[in-house]
mmCIF file of C-alpha atoms in Angstrom:
data_model
loop_
_atom_site.group_PDB
_atom_site.id
_atom_site.type_symbol
_atom_site.label_atom_id
_atom_site.label_comp_id
_atom_site.label_asym_id
_atom_site.label_seq_id
_atom_site.Cartn_x
_atom_site.Cartn_y
_atom_site.Cartn_z
ATOM 1 C CA UNK P 16 -0.076 0.041 -0.017
ATOM 2 C CA UNK P 17 1.213 3.192 -0.882
ATOM 3 C CA UNK P 18 1.307 6.099 1.813
ATOM 4 C CA UNK P 19 0.968 9.715 0.930
ATOM 5 C CA UNK P 20 3.690 12.271 2.865
ATOM 6 C CA UNK P 21 2.414 12.963 6.293
ATOM 7 C CA UNK P 22 2.432 16.587 5.382
ATOM 8 C CA UNK P 23 0.777 15.985 1.924
ATOM 9 C CA UNK P 24 -0.961 19.676 1.935
ATOM 10 C CA UNK P 25 -3.597 18.770 -0.069
ATOM 11 C CA UNK P 26 -5.129 21.412 -2.267
ATOM 12 C CA UNK P 27 -8.498 20.485 -1.327
ATOM 13 C CA UNK P 28 -7.785 21.015 2.418
ATOM 14 C CA UNK P 29 -5.870 24.428 1.760
ATOM 15 C CA UNK P 30 -8.898 26.057 -0.376
ATOM 16 C CA UNK P 31 -11.278 25.146 2.869
ATOM 17 C CA UNK P 32 -8.669 26.558 5.178
ATOM 18 C CA UNK P 33 -8.441 29.793 3.161
ATOM 19 C CA UNK P 34 -12.284 30.086 2.282
ATOM 20 C CA UNK P 35 -13.068 29.553 6.015
ATOM 21 C CA UNK P 36 -10.411 32.255 6.873
ATOM 22 C CA UNK P 37 -11.782 35.059 4.284
ATOM 23 C CA UNK P 38 -15.307 34.469 5.374
ATOM 24 C CA UNK P 39 -14.655 34.766 9.289
ATOM 25 C CA UNK P 40 -12.445 37.844 8.498
ATOM 26 C CA UNK P 41 -14.806 39.524 6.114
ATOM 27 C CA UNK P 42 -17.805 39.420 9.109
ATOM 28 C CA UNK P 43 -15.464 39.957 11.865
ATOM 29 C CA UNK P 44 -12.762 42.493 11.072
ATOM 30 C CA UNK P 45 -15.548 45.728 10.060
ATOM 31 C CA UNK P 46 -16.867 45.051 13.883
ATOM 32 C CA UNK P 47 -13.603 46.507 15.331
ATOM 33 C CA UNK P 48 -14.472 50.079 13.682
ATOM 34 C CA UNK P 49 -18.346 49.707 13.728
ATOM 35 C CA UNK P 50 -21.145 47.774 15.572
ATOM 36 C CA UNK P 51 -23.604 47.927 12.650
ATOM 37 C CA UNK P 52 -24.311 44.706 10.434
ATOM 38 C CA UNK P 53 -21.011 44.794 8.408
ATOM 39 C CA UNK P 54 -20.615 45.315 4.599
ATOM 40 C CA UNK P 55 -19.274 41.908 4.379
ATOM 41 C CA UNK P 56 -19.746 41.438 0.406
ATOM 42 C CA UNK P 57 -17.072 43.646 -0.687
ATOM 43 C CA UNK P 58 -14.421 42.421 1.746
ATOM 44 C CA UNK P 59 -15.184 38.608 0.773
ATOM 45 C CA UNK P 60 -14.557 39.762 -2.919
ATOM 46 C CA UNK P 61 -11.249 41.659 -2.027
ATOM 47 C CA UNK P 62 -9.810 38.786 0.381
ATOM 48 C CA UNK P 63 -10.827 36.463 -2.112
ATOM 49 C CA UNK P 64 -8.817 38.647 -4.848
ATOM 50 C CA UNK P 65 -5.674 39.147 -2.524
ATOM 51 C CA UNK P 66 -5.686 35.347 -1.728
ATOM 52 C CA UNK P 67 -5.686 34.147 -5.368
ATOM 53 C CA UNK P 68 -2.356 36.094 -5.700
ATOM 54 C CA UNK P 69 -0.453 33.990 -3.229
ATOM 55 C CA UNK P 70 1.462 31.268 -5.039
ATOM 56 C CA UNK P 71 0.324 27.611 -4.347
ATOM 57 C CA UNK P 72 -3.506 28.162 -3.684
ATOM 58 C CA UNK P 73 -5.803 26.373 -5.693
ATOM 59 C CA UNK P 74 -7.357 28.091 -8.602
ATOM 60 C CA UNK P 75 -11.032 28.647 -8.906
ATOM 61 C CA UNK P 76 -12.295 27.486 -12.632
ATOM 62 C CA UNK P 77 -12.312 30.540 -14.725
ATOM 63 C CA UNK P 78 -15.892 31.435 -15.620
ATOM 64 C CA UNK P 79 -14.891 32.476 -19.221
ATOM 65 C CA UNK P 80 -13.914 28.830 -19.886
ATOM 66 C CA UNK P 81 -16.060 27.107 -17.368
ATOM 67 C CA UNK P 82 -19.350 28.886 -17.062
ATOM 68 C CA UNK P 83 -21.621 25.591 -16.004
ATOM 69 C CA UNK P 84 -20.664 25.407 -12.353
ATOM 70 C CA UNK P 85 -20.894 29.375 -12.144
ATOM 71 C CA UNK P 86 -24.433 29.147 -13.649
ATOM 72 C CA UNK P 87 -25.505 26.393 -11.559
ATOM 73 C CA UNK P 88 -24.320 27.727 -8.426
ATOM 74 C CA UNK P 89 -25.523 31.366 -9.163
ATOM 75 C CA UNK P 90 -28.933 30.015 -10.272
ATOM 76 C CA UNK P 91 -29.594 28.514 -7.016
ATOM 77 C CA UNK P 92 -28.555 31.259 -4.992
ATOM 78 C CA UNK P 93 -31.003 33.887 -7.065
ATOM 79 C CA UNK P 94 -34.065 31.441 -7.044
ATOM 80 C CA UNK P 95 -33.514 30.965 -3.125
ATOM 81 C CA UNK P 96 -33.190 34.831 -2.703
ATOM 82 C CA UNK P 97 -36.201 35.697 -4.882
ATOM 83 C CA UNK P 98 -38.647 33.515 -3.124
ATOM 84 C CA UNK P 99 -37.237 34.724 0.291
ATOM 85 C CA UNK P 100 -37.927 38.522 -1.002
ATOM 86 C CA UNK P 101 -41.275 37.531 -1.544
ATOM 87 C CA UNK P 102 -41.865 35.691 1.789
ATOM 88 C CA UNK P 103 -40.580 39.033 3.479
ATOM 89 C CA UNK P 104 -43.424 41.090 2.760
ATOM 90 C CA UNK P 105 -46.042 41.313 5.358
ATOM 91 C CA UNK P 106 -48.683 43.652 3.479
ATOM 92 C CA UNK P 107 -49.137 43.662 -0.044
ATOM 93 C CA UNK P 108 -51.946 46.641 0.419
ATOM 94 C CA UNK P 109 -52.628 49.615 -0.108
ATOM 95 C CA UNK P 110 -52.225 48.823 -4.021
ATOM 96 C CA UNK P 111 -50.456 52.320 -4.368
ATOM 97 C CA UNK P 112 -47.679 50.769 -2.920
ATOM 98 C CA UNK P 113 -46.568 49.548 -5.997
ATOM 99 C CA UNK P 114 -46.514 52.265 -7.853
ATOM 100 C CA UNK P 115 -42.663 53.067 -7.429
ATOM 101 C CA UNK P 116 -42.011 49.167 -8.061
ATOM 102 C CA UNK P 117 -43.838 49.397 -11.474
ATOM 103 C CA UNK P 118 -41.924 52.827 -12.578
ATOM 104 C CA UNK P 119 -38.549 51.206 -11.806
ATOM 105 C CA UNK P 120 -39.496 48.082 -13.400
ATOM 106 C CA UNK P 121 -41.219 49.448 -16.670
ATOM 107 C CA UNK P 122 -39.325 52.524 -17.048
ATOM 108 C CA UNK P 123 -36.084 52.601 -15.125
ATOM 109 C CA UNK P 124 -35.000 49.018 -16.307
ATOM 110 C CA UNK P 125 -35.602 49.482 -20.079
ATOM 111 C CA UNK P 126 -33.902 52.793 -19.851
ATOM 112 C CA UNK P 127 -30.730 51.116 -18.152
ATOM 113 C CA UNK P 128 -30.720 48.412 -20.730
ATOM 114 C CA UNK P 129 -30.627 50.753 -23.459
ATOM 115 C CA UNK P 130 -28.218 53.140 -22.163
ATOM 116 C CA UNK P 131 -25.636 50.628 -21.245
ATOM 117 C CA UNK P 132 -25.990 49.213 -24.800
ATOM 118 C CA UNK P 133 -25.611 52.135 -26.711
ATOM 119 C CA UNK P 134 -22.360 52.942 -24.298
ATOM 120 C CA UNK P 135 -21.220 49.257 -24.829
ATOM 121 C CA UNK P 136 -21.000 49.876 -28.772
ATOM 122 C CA UNK P 137 -19.923 53.586 -28.645
ATOM 123 C CA UNK P 138 -17.594 53.611 -26.093
ATOM 124 C CA UNK P 139 -16.460 49.929 -25.241
ATOM 125 C CA UNK P 140 -16.617 48.854 -28.970
ATOM 126 C CA UNK P 141 -18.724 45.811 -28.336
ATOM 127 C CA UNK P 142 -20.805 43.845 -31.157
ATOM 128 C CA UNK P 143 -24.832 44.861 -30.940
ATOM 129 C CA UNK P 144 -25.623 41.088 -29.567
ATOM 130 C CA UNK P 145 -22.931 41.953 -26.882
ATOM 131 C CA UNK P 146 -23.904 45.179 -25.932
ATOM 132 C CA UNK P 147 -27.556 44.084 -25.740
ATOM 133 C CA UNK P 148 -26.567 41.259 -23.521
ATOM 134 C CA UNK P 149 -24.299 43.756 -21.280
ATOM 135 C CA UNK P 150 -27.271 45.777 -20.790
ATOM 136 C CA UNK P 151 -29.615 42.960 -20.031
ATOM 137 C CA UNK P 152 -26.974 41.310 -17.434
ATOM 138 C CA UNK P 153 -26.409 44.866 -15.671
ATOM 139 C CA UNK P 154 -30.217 46.017 -15.507
ATOM 140 C CA UNK P 155 -31.566 44.153 -12.872
ATOM 141 C CA UNK P 156 -31.117 44.812 -9.064
ATOM 142 C CA UNK P 157 -29.981 42.039 -7.006
ATOM 143 C CA UNK P 158 -31.993 40.410 -4.408
ATOM 144 C CA UNK P 159 -29.109 38.329 -2.882
ATOM 145 C CA UNK P 160 -27.036 41.178 -1.699
ATOM 146 C CA UNK P 161 -29.221 43.996 -1.258
ATOM 147 C CA UNK P 162 -30.418 42.668 1.986
ATOM 148 C CA UNK P 163 -29.542 45.872 4.015
ATOM 149 C CA UNK P 164 -32.141 47.921 2.206
ATOM 150 C CA UNK P 165 -34.968 45.629 1.932
ATOM 151 C CA UNK P 166 -37.688 44.827 4.352
ATOM 152 C CA UNK P 167 -37.493 42.862 7.409
ATOM 153 C CA UNK P 168 -38.394 39.143 8.090
ATOM 154 C CA UNK P 169 -41.846 37.818 8.076
ATOM 155 C CA UNK P 170 -43.758 39.649 11.139
ATOM 156 C CA UNK P 171 -40.779 42.131 11.676
ATOM 157 C CA UNK P 172 -41.971 44.971 9.902
ATOM 158 C CA UNK P 173 -39.568 47.361 8.562
ATOM 159 C CA UNK P 174 -41.845 48.141 5.554
ATOM 160 C CA UNK P 175 -40.756 51.717 4.859
ATOM 161 C CA UNK P 176 -41.834 52.582 1.423
ATOM 162 C CA UNK P 177 -38.275 52.603 0.201
ATOM 163 C CA UNK P 178 -37.692 49.295 1.407
ATOM 164 C CA UNK P 179 -40.732 47.887 0.005
ATOM 165 C CA UNK P 180 -39.862 49.452 -3.198
ATOM 166 C CA UNK P 181 -36.094 48.178 -3.548
ATOM 167 C CA UNK P 182 -37.374 44.510 -2.441
ATOM 168 C CA UNK P 183 -40.348 44.116 -4.772
ATOM 169 C CA UNK P 184 -38.118 45.672 -7.631
ATOM 170 C CA UNK P 185 -35.323 43.413 -6.782
ATOM 171 C CA UNK P 186 -37.666 40.238 -6.660
ATOM 172 C CA UNK P 187 -39.325 40.941 -9.933
ATOM 173 C CA UNK P 188 -36.837 42.499 -12.477
ATOM 174 C CA UNK P 189 -34.201 39.369 -12.451
ATOM 175 C CA UNK P 190 -37.098 37.696 -14.211
ATOM 176 C CA UNK P 191 -38.180 40.519 -16.348
ATOM 177 C CA UNK P 192 -34.413 40.878 -17.651
ATOM 178 C CA UNK P 193 -34.687 37.604 -19.161
ATOM 179 C CA UNK P 194 -36.274 38.556 -22.635
ATOM 180 C CA UNK P 195 -33.541 41.042 -23.169
ATOM 181 C CA UNK P 196 -31.115 38.184 -22.474
ATOM 182 C CA UNK P 197 -32.792 35.958 -25.065
ATOM 183 C CA UNK P 198 -32.846 39.232 -27.354
ATOM 184 C CA UNK P 199 -29.089 39.283 -27.020
ATOM 185 C CA UNK P 200 -28.581 35.432 -27.907
ATOM 186 C CA UNK P 201 -30.956 35.960 -30.967
ATOM 187 C CA UNK P 202 -29.204 38.862 -32.256
ATOM 188 C CA UNK P 203 -25.761 36.908 -31.881
ATOM 189 C CA UNK P 204 -27.097 34.022 -33.893
ATOM 190 C CA UNK P 205 -29.322 35.584 -36.381
ATOM 191 C CA UNK P 206 -27.984 39.101 -36.442
ATOM 192 C CA UNK P 207 -30.178 42.185 -36.151
ATOM 193 C CA UNK P 208 -32.884 41.252 -38.448
ATOM 194 C CA UNK P 209 -36.199 42.160 -36.564
ATOM 195 C CA UNK P 210 -38.541 41.478 -39.503
ATOM 196 C CA UNK P 211 -37.331 37.716 -39.099
ATOM 197 C CA UNK P 212 -37.727 36.914 -35.438
ATOM 198 C CA UNK P 213 -39.196 40.013 -33.793
ATOM 199 C CA UNK P 214 -42.828 38.605 -33.575
ATOM 200 C CA UNK P 215 -41.525 35.124 -32.385
ATOM 201 C CA UNK P 216 -39.412 37.095 -29.599
ATOM 202 C CA UNK P 217 -42.418 39.263 -28.446
ATOM 203 C CA UNK P 218 -45.095 36.070 -28.506
ATOM 204 C CA UNK P 219 -42.795 33.507 -27.102
ATOM 205 C CA UNK P 220 -39.848 35.242 -24.712
ATOM 206 C CA UNK P 221 -41.748 38.436 -23.602
ATOM 207 C CA UNK P 222 -45.800 37.416 -23.464
ATOM 208 C CA UNK P 223 -45.722 33.479 -22.992
ATOM 209 C CA UNK P 224 -42.862 33.315 -20.495
ATOM 210 C CA UNK P 225 -43.778 35.919 -18.188
ATOM 211 C CA UNK P 226 -47.524 34.892 -18.221
ATOM 212 C CA UNK P 227 -46.256 31.318 -17.461
ATOM 213 C CA UNK P 228 -43.881 32.216 -14.880
ATOM 214 C CA UNK P 229 -46.306 34.258 -12.911
ATOM 215 C CA UNK P 230 -49.106 31.395 -13.412
ATOM 216 C CA UNK P 231 -46.723 28.880 -12.136
ATOM 217 C CA UNK P 232 -45.788 30.853 -9.216
ATOM 218 C CA UNK P 233 -49.467 31.439 -8.167
ATOM 219 C CA UNK P 234 -50.604 27.858 -8.615
ATOM 220 C CA UNK P 235 -47.036 26.328 -6.759
ATOM 221 C CA UNK P 236 -47.795 28.617 -4.138
ATOM 222 C CA UNK P 237 -51.652 27.170 -3.536
ATOM 223 C CA UNK P 238 -50.533 23.995 -3.919
ATOM 224 C CA UNK P 239 -47.828 23.908 -1.285
ATOM 225 C CA UNK P 240 -50.139 26.086 1.139
ATOM 226 C CA UNK P 241 -52.708 23.260 0.874
ATOM 227 C CA UNK P 242 -50.040 20.808 1.674
ATOM 228 C CA UNK P 243 -48.566 22.694 4.388
ATOM 229 C CA UNK P 244 -51.667 24.239 6.107
ATOM 230 C CA UNK P 245 -54.814 22.055 5.135
ATOM 231 C CA UNK P 246 -54.287 18.182 4.930
ATOM 232 C CA UNK P 247 -54.311 16.561 7.112
ATOM 233 C CA UNK P 248 -56.438 18.339 9.466
ATOM 234 C CA UNK P 249 -54.983 18.433 13.130
ATOM 235 C CA UNK P 250 -51.409 17.330 12.151
ATOM 236 C CA UNK P 251 -50.485 19.799 9.243
ATOM 237 C CA UNK P 252 -47.024 19.951 8.147
ATOM 238 C CA UNK P 253 -46.840 23.673 9.036
ATOM 239 C CA UNK P 254 -46.959 22.854 12.653
ATOM 240 C CA UNK P 255 -43.474 20.859 12.516
ATOM 241 C CA UNK P 256 -40.032 22.570 12.070
ATOM 242 C CA UNK P 257 -39.501 20.903 8.552
ATOM 243 C CA UNK P 258 -38.047 24.362 6.983
ATOM 244 C CA UNK P 259 -36.241 22.090 4.328
ATOM 245 C CA UNK P 260 -40.010 22.426 2.779
ATOM 246 C CA UNK P 261 -39.181 25.607 1.880
ATOM 247 C CA UNK P 262 -36.285 24.727 -0.556
ATOM 248 C CA UNK P 263 -38.200 21.822 -1.661
ATOM 249 C CA UNK P 264 -41.124 24.001 -2.897
ATOM 250 C CA UNK P 265 -38.824 26.509 -4.671
ATOM 251 C CA UNK P 266 -37.080 23.832 -6.516
ATOM 252 C CA UNK P 267 -40.431 22.032 -7.682
ATOM 253 C CA UNK P 268 -41.898 25.610 -8.642
ATOM 254 C CA UNK P 269 -38.882 26.471 -10.644
ATOM 255 C CA UNK P 270 -38.154 23.316 -12.285
ATOM 256 C CA UNK P 271 -41.774 22.721 -13.267
ATOM 257 C CA UNK P 272 -41.637 26.192 -14.736
ATOM 258 C CA UNK P 273 -38.619 25.834 -16.585
ATOM 259 C CA UNK P 274 -40.209 22.645 -18.174
ATOM 260 C CA UNK P 275 -42.761 24.164 -19.816
ATOM 261 C CA UNK P 276 -40.285 27.242 -20.971
ATOM 262 C CA UNK P 277 -41.871 29.791 -18.480
ATOM 263 C CA UNK P 278 -39.527 32.088 -16.399
ATOM 264 C CA UNK P 279 -38.488 30.476 -13.292
ATOM 265 C CA UNK P 280 -37.556 33.428 -11.465
ATOM 266 C CA UNK P 281 -40.782 35.004 -11.766
ATOM 267 C CA UNK P 282 -42.354 31.745 -10.905
ATOM 268 C CA UNK P 283 -40.266 31.911 -7.336
ATOM 269 C CA UNK P 284 -40.870 35.314 -6.806
ATOM 270 C CA UNK P 285 -44.709 35.112 -7.137
ATOM 271 C CA UNK P 286 -44.572 31.984 -5.067
ATOM 272 C CA UNK P 287 -42.949 33.780 -2.267
ATOM 273 C CA UNK P 288 -45.349 36.627 -2.219
ATOM 274 C CA UNK P 289 -48.377 34.327 -2.655
ATOM 275 C CA UNK P 290 -47.411 31.838 -0.006
ATOM 276 C CA UNK P 291 -47.015 34.508 2.495
ATOM 277 C CA UNK P 292 -50.743 35.473 2.117
ATOM 278 C CA UNK P 293 -51.896 32.079 3.149
ATOM 279 C CA UNK P 294 -52.011 31.684 7.177
ATOM 280 C CA UNK P 295 -50.598 35.073 7.405
ATOM 281 C CA UNK P 296 -49.709 35.147 10.892
ATOM 282 C CA UNK P 297 -48.633 31.483 11.279
ATOM 283 C CA UNK P 298 -45.020 31.068 12.810
ATOM 284 C CA UNK P 299 -44.029 28.588 9.872
ATOM 285 C CA UNK P 300 -43.431 31.578 7.134
ATOM 286 C CA UNK P 301 -40.621 32.889 9.462
ATOM 287 C CA UNK P 302 -39.155 29.300 9.948
ATOM 288 C CA UNK P 303 -39.576 29.063 6.059
ATOM 289 C CA UNK P 304 -37.919 32.340 5.553
ATOM 290 C CA UNK P 305 -35.083 31.634 7.876
ATOM 291 C CA UNK P 306 -34.184 28.337 6.652
ATOM 292 C CA UNK P 307 -34.010 29.579 2.934
ATOM 293 C CA UNK P 308 -32.031 32.671 3.888
ATOM 294 C CA UNK P 309 -29.382 30.516 5.680
ATOM 295 C CA UNK P 310 -28.953 28.498 2.426
ATOM 296 C CA UNK P 311 -29.064 31.802 0.396
ATOM 297 C CA UNK P 312 -26.241 33.093 2.717
ATOM 298 C CA UNK P 313 -24.204 30.242 2.418
ATOM 299 C CA UNK P 314 -24.406 30.339 -1.617
ATOM 300 C CA UNK P 315 -23.692 33.883 -1.391
ATOM 301 C CA UNK P 316 -20.486 33.195 0.567
ATOM 302 C CA UNK P 317 -19.138 30.582 -1.887
ATOM 303 C CA UNK P 318 -19.861 32.718 -4.841
ATOM 304 C CA UNK P 319 -18.176 35.888 -3.360
ATOM 305 C CA UNK P 320 -15.305 34.269 -2.224
ATOM 306 C CA UNK P 321 -14.872 32.310 -5.718
ATOM 307 C CA UNK P 322 -15.630 35.306 -7.909
ATOM 308 C CA UNK P 323 -13.118 37.487 -5.795
ATOM 309 C CA UNK P 324 -10.568 34.578 -6.703
ATOM 310 C CA UNK P 325 -10.888 35.050 -10.243
ATOM 311 C CA UNK P 326 -10.952 38.849 -10.334
ATOM 312 C CA UNK P 327 -7.335 39.027 -11.093
ATOM 313 C CA UNK P 328 -7.586 36.968 -14.288
ATOM 314 C CA UNK P 329 -10.720 38.804 -15.316
ATOM 315 C CA UNK P 330 -8.996 42.048 -14.830
ATOM 316 C CA UNK P 331 -6.159 41.301 -16.778
ATOM 317 C CA UNK P 332 -8.451 42.440 -19.930
ATOM 318 C CA UNK P 333 -9.615 45.673 -18.266
ATOM 319 C CA UNK P 334 -9.364 48.841 -20.353
ATOM 320 C CA UNK P 335 -9.969 52.597 -19.183
ATOM 321 C CA UNK P 336 -13.292 52.359 -21.214
ATOM 322 C CA UNK P 337 -14.296 49.471 -19.067
ATOM 323 C CA UNK P 338 -13.771 51.688 -15.853
ATOM 324 C CA UNK P 339 -15.944 54.442 -17.520
ATOM 325 C CA UNK P 340 -18.895 52.567 -18.621
ATOM 326 C CA UNK P 341 -18.790 50.674 -15.037
ATOM 327 C CA UNK P 342 -18.826 54.069 -13.055
ATOM 328 C CA UNK P 343 -21.200 55.487 -15.305
ATOM 329 C CA UNK P 344 -23.776 52.640 -14.821
ATOM 330 C CA UNK P 345 -23.539 52.867 -11.189
ATOM 331 C CA UNK P 346 -23.102 56.924 -10.390
ATOM 332 C CA UNK P 347 -25.313 58.232 -13.701
ATOM 333 C CA UNK P 348 -27.167 55.636 -15.401
ATOM 334 C CA UNK P 349 -28.886 53.951 -12.605
ATOM 335 C CA UNK P 350 -29.506 57.127 -10.489
ATOM 336 C CA UNK P 351 -30.550 59.086 -13.520
ATOM 337 C CA UNK P 352 -33.224 56.307 -14.998
ATOM 338 C CA UNK P 353 -34.336 55.816 -11.385
ATOM 339 C CA UNK P 354 -34.862 59.548 -11.121
ATOM 340 C CA UNK P 355 -36.772 59.865 -14.689
ATOM 341 C CA UNK P 356 -39.083 56.802 -13.274
ATOM 342 C CA UNK P 357 -40.058 58.354 -10.349
ATOM 343 C CA UNK P 358 -40.781 61.893 -11.797
ATOM 344 C CA UNK P 359 -44.551 62.603 -10.368
ATOM 345 C CA UNK P 360 -44.634 60.060 -7.895
ATOM 346 C CA UNK P 361 -46.260 61.318 -4.699
ATOM 347 C CA UNK P 362 -45.948 58.115 -2.654
ATOM 348 C CA UNK P 363 -42.117 58.861 -1.846
ATOM 349 C CA UNK P 364 -40.523 62.168 -0.690
ATOM 350 C CA UNK P 365 -37.359 63.442 -2.303
ATOM 351 C CA UNK P 366 -34.983 61.741 -0.204
ATOM 352 C CA UNK P 367 -36.789 58.415 -0.667
ATOM 353 C CA UNK P 368 -36.873 58.600 -4.521
ATOM 354 C CA UNK P 369 -33.084 59.276 -4.280
ATOM 355 C CA UNK P 370 -32.543 56.155 -2.379
ATOM 356 C CA UNK P 371 -34.483 54.132 -4.585
ATOM 357 C CA UNK P 372 -32.628 55.556 -7.461
ATOM 358 C CA UNK P 373 -29.296 55.115 -6.145
ATOM 359 C CA UNK P 374 -29.198 51.672 -4.255
ATOM 360 C CA UNK P 375 -29.657 49.345 -7.130
ATOM 361 C CA UNK P 376 -26.942 46.475 -6.207
ATOM 362 C CA UNK P 377 -25.377 44.482 -8.873
ATOM 363 C CA UNK P 378 -24.420 41.113 -8.081
ATOM 364 C CA UNK P 379 -24.917 37.479 -8.255
ATOM 365 C CA UNK P 380 -27.819 37.970 -10.465
ATOM 366 C CA UNK P 381 -25.446 39.338 -13.208
ATOM 367 C CA UNK P 382 -23.011 36.343 -12.919
ATOM 368 C CA UNK P 383 -26.070 34.031 -13.563
ATOM 369 C CA UNK P 384 -27.076 35.814 -16.670
ATOM 370 C CA UNK P 385 -23.553 36.030 -18.153
ATOM 371 C CA UNK P 386 -22.914 32.303 -17.540
ATOM 372 C CA UNK P 387 -26.307 31.435 -18.784
ATOM 373 C CA UNK P 388 -25.461 33.188 -22.160
ATOM 374 C CA UNK P 389 -21.959 31.735 -22.113
ATOM 375 C CA UNK P 390 -23.225 28.241 -21.924
ATOM 376 C CA UNK P 391 -25.560 28.795 -25.117
ATOM 377 C CA UNK P 392 -23.788 31.111 -27.319
ATOM 378 C CA UNK P 393 -20.423 32.174 -28.080
ATOM 379 C CA UNK P 394 -20.133 35.881 -28.295
ATOM 380 C CA UNK P 395 -17.288 37.901 -29.759
ATOM 381 C CA UNK P 396 -16.831 40.131 -26.917
ATOM 382 C CA UNK P 397 -17.213 37.419 -24.233
ATOM 383 C CA UNK P 398 -13.898 38.003 -22.290
ATOM 384 C CA UNK P 399 -14.643 41.875 -22.257
ATOM 385 C CA UNK P 400 -17.898 41.684 -20.876
ATOM 386 C CA UNK P 401 -16.978 39.237 -17.812
ATOM 387 C CA UNK P 402 -14.176 41.794 -17.070
ATOM 388 C CA UNK P 403 -16.784 44.461 -17.212
ATOM 389 C CA UNK P 404 -19.445 42.784 -15.119
ATOM 390 C CA UNK P 405 -17.100 41.623 -12.639
ATOM 391 C CA UNK P 406 -15.627 45.255 -12.389
ATOM 392 C CA UNK P 407 -19.286 46.575 -12.024
ATOM 393 C CA UNK P 408 -20.216 43.687 -9.006
ATOM 394 C CA UNK P 409 -16.832 44.989 -7.478
ATOM 395 C CA UNK P 410 -17.452 48.846 -7.604
ATOM 396 C CA UNK P 411 -21.185 48.306 -6.719
ATOM 397 C CA UNK P 412 -20.571 46.217 -3.429
ATOM 398 C CA UNK P 413 -17.905 48.613 -2.601
ATOM 399 C CA UNK P 414 -19.895 52.021 -3.045
ATOM 400 C CA UNK P 415 -23.451 50.574 -2.106
ATOM 401 C CA UNK P 416 -21.921 48.137 0.982
ATOM 402 C CA UNK P 417 -20.332 51.091 2.760
ATOM 403 C CA UNK P 418 -22.641 53.754 2.108
ATOM 404 C CA UNK P 419 -25.851 51.812 2.735
ATOM 405 C CA UNK P 420 -25.566 52.304 6.608
ATOM 406 C CA UNK P 421 -25.771 55.959 5.859
ATOM 407 C CA UNK P 422 -29.103 55.448 3.807
ATOM 408 C CA UNK P 423 -30.800 52.832 5.859
ATOM 409 C CA UNK P 424 -30.281 55.528 9.144
ATOM 410 C CA UNK P 425 -32.207 58.098 7.184
ATOM 411 C CA UNK P 426 -34.993 55.633 7.072
ATOM 412 C CA UNK P 427 -35.494 54.689 10.504
ATOM 413 C CA UNK P 428 -37.947 57.118 11.462
ATOM 414 C CA UNK P 429 -40.361 55.938 8.681
ATOM 415 C CA UNK P 430 -40.049 52.184 9.223
ATOM 416 C CA UNK P 431 -42.949 50.374 10.426
#
């Protein structure tokens, strides 16, 4: 029998040690200077990048050459986060609360996609297909990393209009960005000839898939609620602590929706919103939420450390035009498109509108969309797009993560 050296220093065990140290340090170090919840996301990215530069540390697969693991892991993180965002909302009414959300979805997001696509062609020199994909990838706000400005857990309140708007926007715009991802894929495969594919794209990728996603989310929630709260009488599943039902229900709803070509992201967001309306004050909603949130956080940590570790490789292709576009998106395009969308809205005061317009965090959802696209079509500018998206995520987590405390402090008086 051949024996390994006593101190073999297996790369797998080294990776475990490094990942553990990075996560603990990112969560603990900020508390030395502040008692508030730390902005751990940007630190995990930065620490992951620093560790990747140390010789001998195992390398994470590059998403440009191996996109499938990135697609699968980020997909699971996003769907759990989307359902959790829906489950957090205690009150959907009065319906006028939704007006800022609809404005951000219907006006701000398309404006952002258009602006990023135009700048992608004009400044960075991307192909039209690559620019459309870039706009679609960077337009949606992230439900995973924006927890600090979202509503509180079930039954906890903290449903200030700003929190409500940012939570519902993040919960719904991931699915609504998908038609534009498909548009980029179509243009890459068939060129920009709307006369040949425009109607098909509108009927299939916009109308059909959105409608099916919403319907499946509602049906999935009603079916799961029946299992949880109705049968068998006197021994319902909701009286147990089986929080794993949350994950099982999310996977069932998402998978079944995707099987019939609907948007699973929309389905799980609608599922969370609908399930929360059944037996609204039952303690099981909090248990479901807490269990799914734990899974969400674990997946997010893995993704952030992994993304941080590949940043040095991704940034090797960065140019000054990438930096200009990334900064424009965060400090000009998103705030300006949000401000335009909220013009005339009377449900928010001026400061609240500013917070909603500014705090559109970019993160894990962008990783999923880009990995998904890379798995389906080969883009001419794929390496540039990965570099640019990684830079946007880093800048967004830094700028938004370290200033969100200030924004939240100015909302406390309005929390309910």
